[in-house]
Amino acid sequence: MSCTSLRWWWRAEEGRVTTFVLALLLGLLALTGLCLDGGLALASKVRAGGQAESAARVGAQALDLAAYRINGVVRIDPVRARDLAQRYLASVGATGTVTATEDTVTVEVTAVYRTQLLSLAGIDDIHTHGRGAAHPQRGVTGIEP
């Protein structure tokens, strides 16, 4: 191919290469956004799950000491358990709901991840949820699944 034919080809392409490159760049940007924001949203979900589990464990430590001293029954004081779990959530900057019975504390945490690159495509935030539950036990009884 001579230099003259290369110049002719370059002038004759009429923007087709530019369109291809633009489409390729948009595809790469979308893929990068999915990878980056998807990974960070997954990290947000894992964090919410950890916060929920920790808050449930904190709440399950609110034992009803009067019942334990009277008849040796290990059970939760639901009012104190909800208060302790909510205070833990507030201390780590999380929001969620806490339900407590005499044998289980359940916490559900909701978080909103603000996207970085996907906001260019109109996806401004991703909602993530985490759930944890805990119950009191006397001593170590074995490995739980």
PDB file of C-alpha atoms in Angstrom:
ATOM      1  CA  MET A   1       0.000   0.000   0.000  1.00  0.00           C
ATOM      2  CA  SER A   2       1.451   3.278  -1.014  1.00  0.00           C
ATOM      3  CA  CYS A   3       1.370   6.491   0.917  1.00  0.00           C
ATOM      4  CA  THR A   4      -1.209   7.953  -1.503  1.00  0.00           C
ATOM      5  CA  SER A   5      -3.659   5.087  -1.019  1.00  0.00           C
ATOM      6  CA  LEU A   6      -3.325   5.367   2.794  1.00  0.00           C
ATOM      7  CA  ARG A   7      -4.207   9.047   2.618  1.00  0.00           C
ATOM      8  CA  TRP A   8      -7.170   8.246   0.412  1.00  0.00           C
ATOM      9  CA  TRP A   9      -8.398   5.567   2.853  1.00  0.00           C
ATOM     10  CA  TRP A  10      -7.998   7.885   5.807  1.00  0.00           C
ATOM     11  CA  ARG A  11     -10.019  10.628   4.136  1.00  0.00           C
ATOM     12  CA  ALA A  12     -12.631   8.182   2.803  1.00  0.00           C
ATOM     13  CA  GLU A  13     -13.488   6.544   6.139  1.00  0.00           C
ATOM     14  CA  GLU A  14     -15.951   9.409   6.857  1.00  0.00           C
ATOM     15  CA  GLY A  15     -16.085   9.004  10.631  1.00  0.00           C
ATOM     16  CA  ARG A  16     -16.692   5.238  10.838  1.00  0.00           C
ATOM     17  CA  VAL A  17     -13.577   4.680  12.921  1.00  0.00           C
ATOM     18  CA  THR A  18     -14.558   7.532  15.240  1.00  0.00           C
ATOM     19  CA  THR A  19     -17.969   5.932  15.841  1.00  0.00           C
ATOM     20  CA  PHE A  20     -16.368   2.558  16.533  1.00  0.00           C
ATOM     21  CA  VAL A  21     -13.866   4.043  18.988  1.00  0.00           C
ATOM     22  CA  LEU A  22     -16.617   6.011  20.747  1.00  0.00           C
ATOM     23  CA  ALA A  23     -18.798   2.902  21.104  1.00  0.00           C
ATOM     24  CA  LEU A  24     -15.804   0.930  22.383  1.00  0.00           C
ATOM     25  CA  LEU A  25     -14.966   3.604  24.957  1.00  0.00           C
ATOM     26  CA  LEU A  26     -18.577   3.775  26.159  1.00  0.00           C
ATOM     27  CA  GLY A  27     -18.618  -0.002  26.552  1.00  0.00           C
ATOM     28  CA  LEU A  28     -15.372   0.056  28.515  1.00  0.00           C
ATOM     29  CA  LEU A  29     -16.688   2.850  30.736  1.00  0.00           C
ATOM     30  CA  ALA A  30     -19.875   0.867  31.436  1.00  0.00           C
ATOM     31  CA  LEU A  31     -17.875  -2.272  32.233  1.00  0.00           C
ATOM     32  CA  THR A  32     -15.567  -0.300  34.530  1.00  0.00           C
ATOM     33  CA  GLY A  33     -18.596   1.215  36.279  1.00  0.00           C
ATOM     34  CA  LEU A  34     -20.138  -2.209  36.818  1.00  0.00           C
ATOM     35  CA  CYS A  35     -16.896  -3.592  38.218  1.00  0.00           C
ATOM     36  CA  LEU A  36     -16.107  -0.639  40.474  1.00  0.00           C
ATOM     37  CA  ASP A  37     -19.583   0.152  41.747  1.00  0.00           C
ATOM     38  CA  GLY A  38     -20.612  -3.509  41.862  1.00  0.00           C
ATOM     39  CA  GLY A  39     -17.614  -4.354  44.029  1.00  0.00           C
ATOM     40  CA  LEU A  40     -18.161  -1.406  46.329  1.00  0.00           C
ATOM     41  CA  ALA A  41     -21.892  -2.227  46.616  1.00  0.00           C
ATOM     42  CA  LEU A  42     -20.967  -5.787  47.559  1.00  0.00           C
ATOM     43  CA  ALA A  43     -18.594  -4.435  50.207  1.00  0.00           C
ATOM     44  CA  SER A  44     -21.438  -2.259  51.510  1.00  0.00           C
ATOM     45  CA  LYS A  45     -23.676  -5.335  51.765  1.00  0.00           C
ATOM     46  CA  VAL A  46     -21.012  -7.272  53.660  1.00  0.00           C
ATOM     47  CA  ARG A  47     -20.512  -4.308  55.997  1.00  0.00           C
ATOM     48  CA  ALA A  48     -24.278  -4.072  56.650  1.00  0.00           C
ATOM     49  CA  GLY A  49     -24.389  -7.791  57.423  1.00  0.00           C
ATOM     50  CA  GLY A  50     -21.492  -7.484  59.850  1.00  0.00           C
ATOM     51  CA  GLN A  51     -23.070  -4.512  61.588  1.00  0.00           C
ATOM     52  CA  ALA A  52     -26.374  -6.377  61.932  1.00  0.00           C
ATOM     53  CA  GLU A  53     -24.688  -9.476  63.357  1.00  0.00           C
ATOM     54  CA  SER A  54     -22.635  -7.426  65.810  1.00  0.00           C
ATOM     55  CA  ALA A  55     -25.673  -5.456  66.966  1.00  0.00           C
ATOM     56  CA  ALA A  56     -27.600  -8.702  67.498  1.00  0.00           C
ATOM     57  CA  ARG A  57     -24.756 -10.124  69.582  1.00  0.00           C
ATOM     58  CA  VAL A  58     -24.633  -6.953  71.671  1.00  0.00           C
ATOM     59  CA  GLY A  59     -28.393  -7.129  72.216  1.00  0.00           C
ATOM     60  CA  ALA A  60     -28.251 -10.814  73.170  1.00  0.00           C
ATOM     61  CA  GLN A  61     -25.982  -9.900  76.065  1.00  0.00           C
ATOM     62  CA  ALA A  62     -28.897  -8.140  77.809  1.00  0.00           C
ATOM     63  CA  LEU A  63     -29.822 -11.067  80.030  1.00  0.00           C
ATOM     64  CA  ASP A  64     -32.735 -11.066  82.448  1.00  0.00           C
ATOM     65  CA  LEU A  65     -30.600 -11.470  85.576  1.00  0.00           C
ATOM     66  CA  ALA A  66     -33.576 -11.741  87.953  1.00  0.00           C
ATOM     67  CA  ALA A  67     -34.910 -14.811  86.112  1.00  0.00           C
ATOM     68  CA  TYR A  68     -31.444 -16.323  85.980  1.00  0.00           C
ATOM     69  CA  ARG A  69     -30.893 -15.857  89.709  1.00  0.00           C
ATOM     70  CA  ILE A  70     -34.298 -17.247  90.648  1.00  0.00           C
ATOM     71  CA  ASN A  71     -34.457 -20.402  88.534  1.00  0.00           C
ATOM     72  CA  GLY A  72     -31.303 -20.478  86.364  1.00  0.00           C
ATOM     73  CA  VAL A  73     -33.146 -19.766  83.094  1.00  0.00           C
ATOM     74  CA  VAL A  74     -31.069 -17.897  80.513  1.00  0.00           C
ATOM     75  CA  ARG A  75     -33.319 -15.466  78.678  1.00  0.00           C
ATOM     76  CA  ILE A  76     -33.109 -11.982  77.209  1.00  0.00           C
ATOM     77  CA  ASP A  77     -34.605  -8.796  78.604  1.00  0.00           C
ATOM     78  CA  PRO A  78     -36.228  -7.587  75.316  1.00  0.00           C
ATOM     79  CA  VAL A  79     -36.410  -3.897  76.265  1.00  0.00           C
ATOM     80  CA  ARG A  80     -32.732  -3.687  77.240  1.00  0.00           C
ATOM     81  CA  ALA A  81     -31.720  -5.809  74.242  1.00  0.00           C
ATOM     82  CA  ARG A  82     -33.442  -3.446  71.776  1.00  0.00           C
ATOM     83  CA  ASP A  83     -31.855  -0.453  73.481  1.00  0.00           C
ATOM     84  CA  LEU A  84     -28.347  -1.933  73.441  1.00  0.00           C
ATOM     85  CA  ALA A  85     -28.617  -3.019  69.802  1.00  0.00           C
ATOM     86  CA  GLN A  86     -29.943   0.397  68.702  1.00  0.00           C
ATOM     87  CA  ARG A  87     -27.152   2.146  70.589  1.00  0.00           C
ATOM     88  CA  TYR A  88     -24.587  -0.080  68.890  1.00  0.00           C
ATOM     89  CA  LEU A  89     -26.051   0.701  65.477  1.00  0.00           C
ATOM     90  CA  ALA A  90     -25.941   4.422  66.250  1.00  0.00           C
ATOM     91  CA  SER A  91     -22.312   4.151  67.385  1.00  0.00           C
ATOM     92  CA  VAL A  92     -21.235   2.653  64.039  1.00  0.00           C
ATOM     93  CA  GLY A  93     -23.407   5.026  62.005  1.00  0.00           C
ATOM     94  CA  ALA A  94     -25.861   2.393  60.757  1.00  0.00           C
ATOM     95  CA  THR A  95     -29.646   2.437  60.594  1.00  0.00           C
ATOM     96  CA  GLY A  96     -31.868  -0.556  61.044  1.00  0.00           C
ATOM     97  CA  THR A  97     -34.644  -2.264  62.903  1.00  0.00           C
ATOM     98  CA  VAL A  98     -34.283  -4.369  66.019  1.00  0.00           C
ATOM     99  CA  THR A  99     -36.731  -6.975  67.261  1.00  0.00           C
ATOM    100  CA  ALA A 100     -36.146  -8.848  70.487  1.00  0.00           C
ATOM    101  CA  THR A 101     -37.920 -11.695  72.198  1.00  0.00           C
ATOM    102  CA  GLU A 102     -36.940 -13.608  75.301  1.00  0.00           C
ATOM    103  CA  ASP A 103     -34.739 -15.964  73.294  1.00  0.00           C
ATOM    104  CA  THR A 104     -33.586 -14.118  70.131  1.00  0.00           C
ATOM    105  CA  VAL A 105     -32.465 -10.671  69.007  1.00  0.00           C
ATOM    106  CA  THR A 106     -32.887  -9.978  65.283  1.00  0.00           C
ATOM    107  CA  VAL A 107     -31.395  -6.931  63.562  1.00  0.00           C
ATOM    108  CA  GLU A 108     -31.880  -5.758  59.981  1.00  0.00           C
ATOM    109  CA  VAL A 109     -29.598  -3.014  58.693  1.00  0.00           C
ATOM    110  CA  THR A 110     -30.239  -1.000  55.537  1.00  0.00           C
ATOM    111  CA  ALA A 111     -27.586   1.054  53.822  1.00  0.00           C
ATOM    112  CA  VAL A 112     -27.415   3.133  50.665  1.00  0.00           C
ATOM    113  CA  TYR A 113     -24.298   3.064  48.498  1.00  0.00           C
ATOM    114  CA  ARG A 114     -23.855   6.160  46.299  1.00  0.00           C
ATOM    115  CA  THR A 115     -22.453   5.063  42.939  1.00  0.00           C
ATOM    116  CA  GLN A 116     -19.442   6.702  41.379  1.00  0.00           C
ATOM    117  CA  LEU A 117     -19.408   5.723  37.710  1.00  0.00           C
ATOM    118  CA  LEU A 118     -22.878   4.224  37.298  1.00  0.00           C
ATOM    119  CA  SER A 119     -24.371   7.602  38.184  1.00  0.00           C
ATOM    120  CA  LEU A 120     -23.379   8.610  34.639  1.00  0.00           C
ATOM    121  CA  ALA A 121     -25.866   5.980  33.415  1.00  0.00           C
ATOM    122  CA  GLY A 122     -28.632   7.198  35.750  1.00  0.00           C
ATOM    123  CA  ILE A 123     -28.050   4.736  38.613  1.00  0.00           C
ATOM    124  CA  ASP A 124     -27.415   7.061  41.536  1.00  0.00           C
ATOM    125  CA  ASP A 125     -27.548   4.672  44.474  1.00  0.00           C
ATOM    126  CA  ILE A 126     -27.749   1.001  45.375  1.00  0.00           C
ATOM    127  CA  HIS A 127     -29.674  -0.146  48.463  1.00  0.00           C
ATOM    128  CA  THR A 128     -28.069  -2.921  50.496  1.00  0.00           C
ATOM    129  CA  HIS A 129     -29.409  -4.934  53.417  1.00  0.00           C
ATOM    130  CA  GLY A 130     -27.885  -7.036  56.139  1.00  0.00           C
ATOM    131  CA  ARG A 131     -29.514  -9.307  58.685  1.00  0.00           C
ATOM    132  CA  GLY A 132     -28.251 -10.863  61.884  1.00  0.00           C
ATOM    133  CA  ALA A 133     -29.718 -12.815  64.760  1.00  0.00           C
ATOM    134  CA  ALA A 134     -28.312 -13.977  68.082  1.00  0.00           C
ATOM    135  CA  HIS A 135     -29.530 -15.875  71.104  1.00  0.00           C
ATOM    136  CA  PRO A 136     -27.953 -16.338  74.519  1.00  0.00           C
ATOM    137  CA  GLN A 137     -26.327 -19.605  75.527  1.00  0.00           C
ATOM    138  CA  ARG A 138     -24.881 -20.876  78.746  1.00  0.00           C
ATOM    139  CA  GLY A 139     -21.294 -21.944  78.152  1.00  0.00           C
ATOM    140  CA  VAL A 140     -19.883 -23.565  75.053  1.00  0.00           C
ATOM    141  CA  THR A 141     -22.076 -26.373  73.780  1.00  0.00           C
ATOM    142  CA  GLY A 142     -20.223 -27.203  70.579  1.00  0.00           C
ATOM    143  CA  ILE A 143     -19.704 -25.945  67.059  1.00  0.00           C
ATOM    144  CA  GLU A 144     -22.782 -24.447  65.467  1.00  0.00           C
ATOM    145  CA  PRO A 145     -23.282 -24.691  61.706  1.00  0.00           C
TER     146      PRO A 145
END
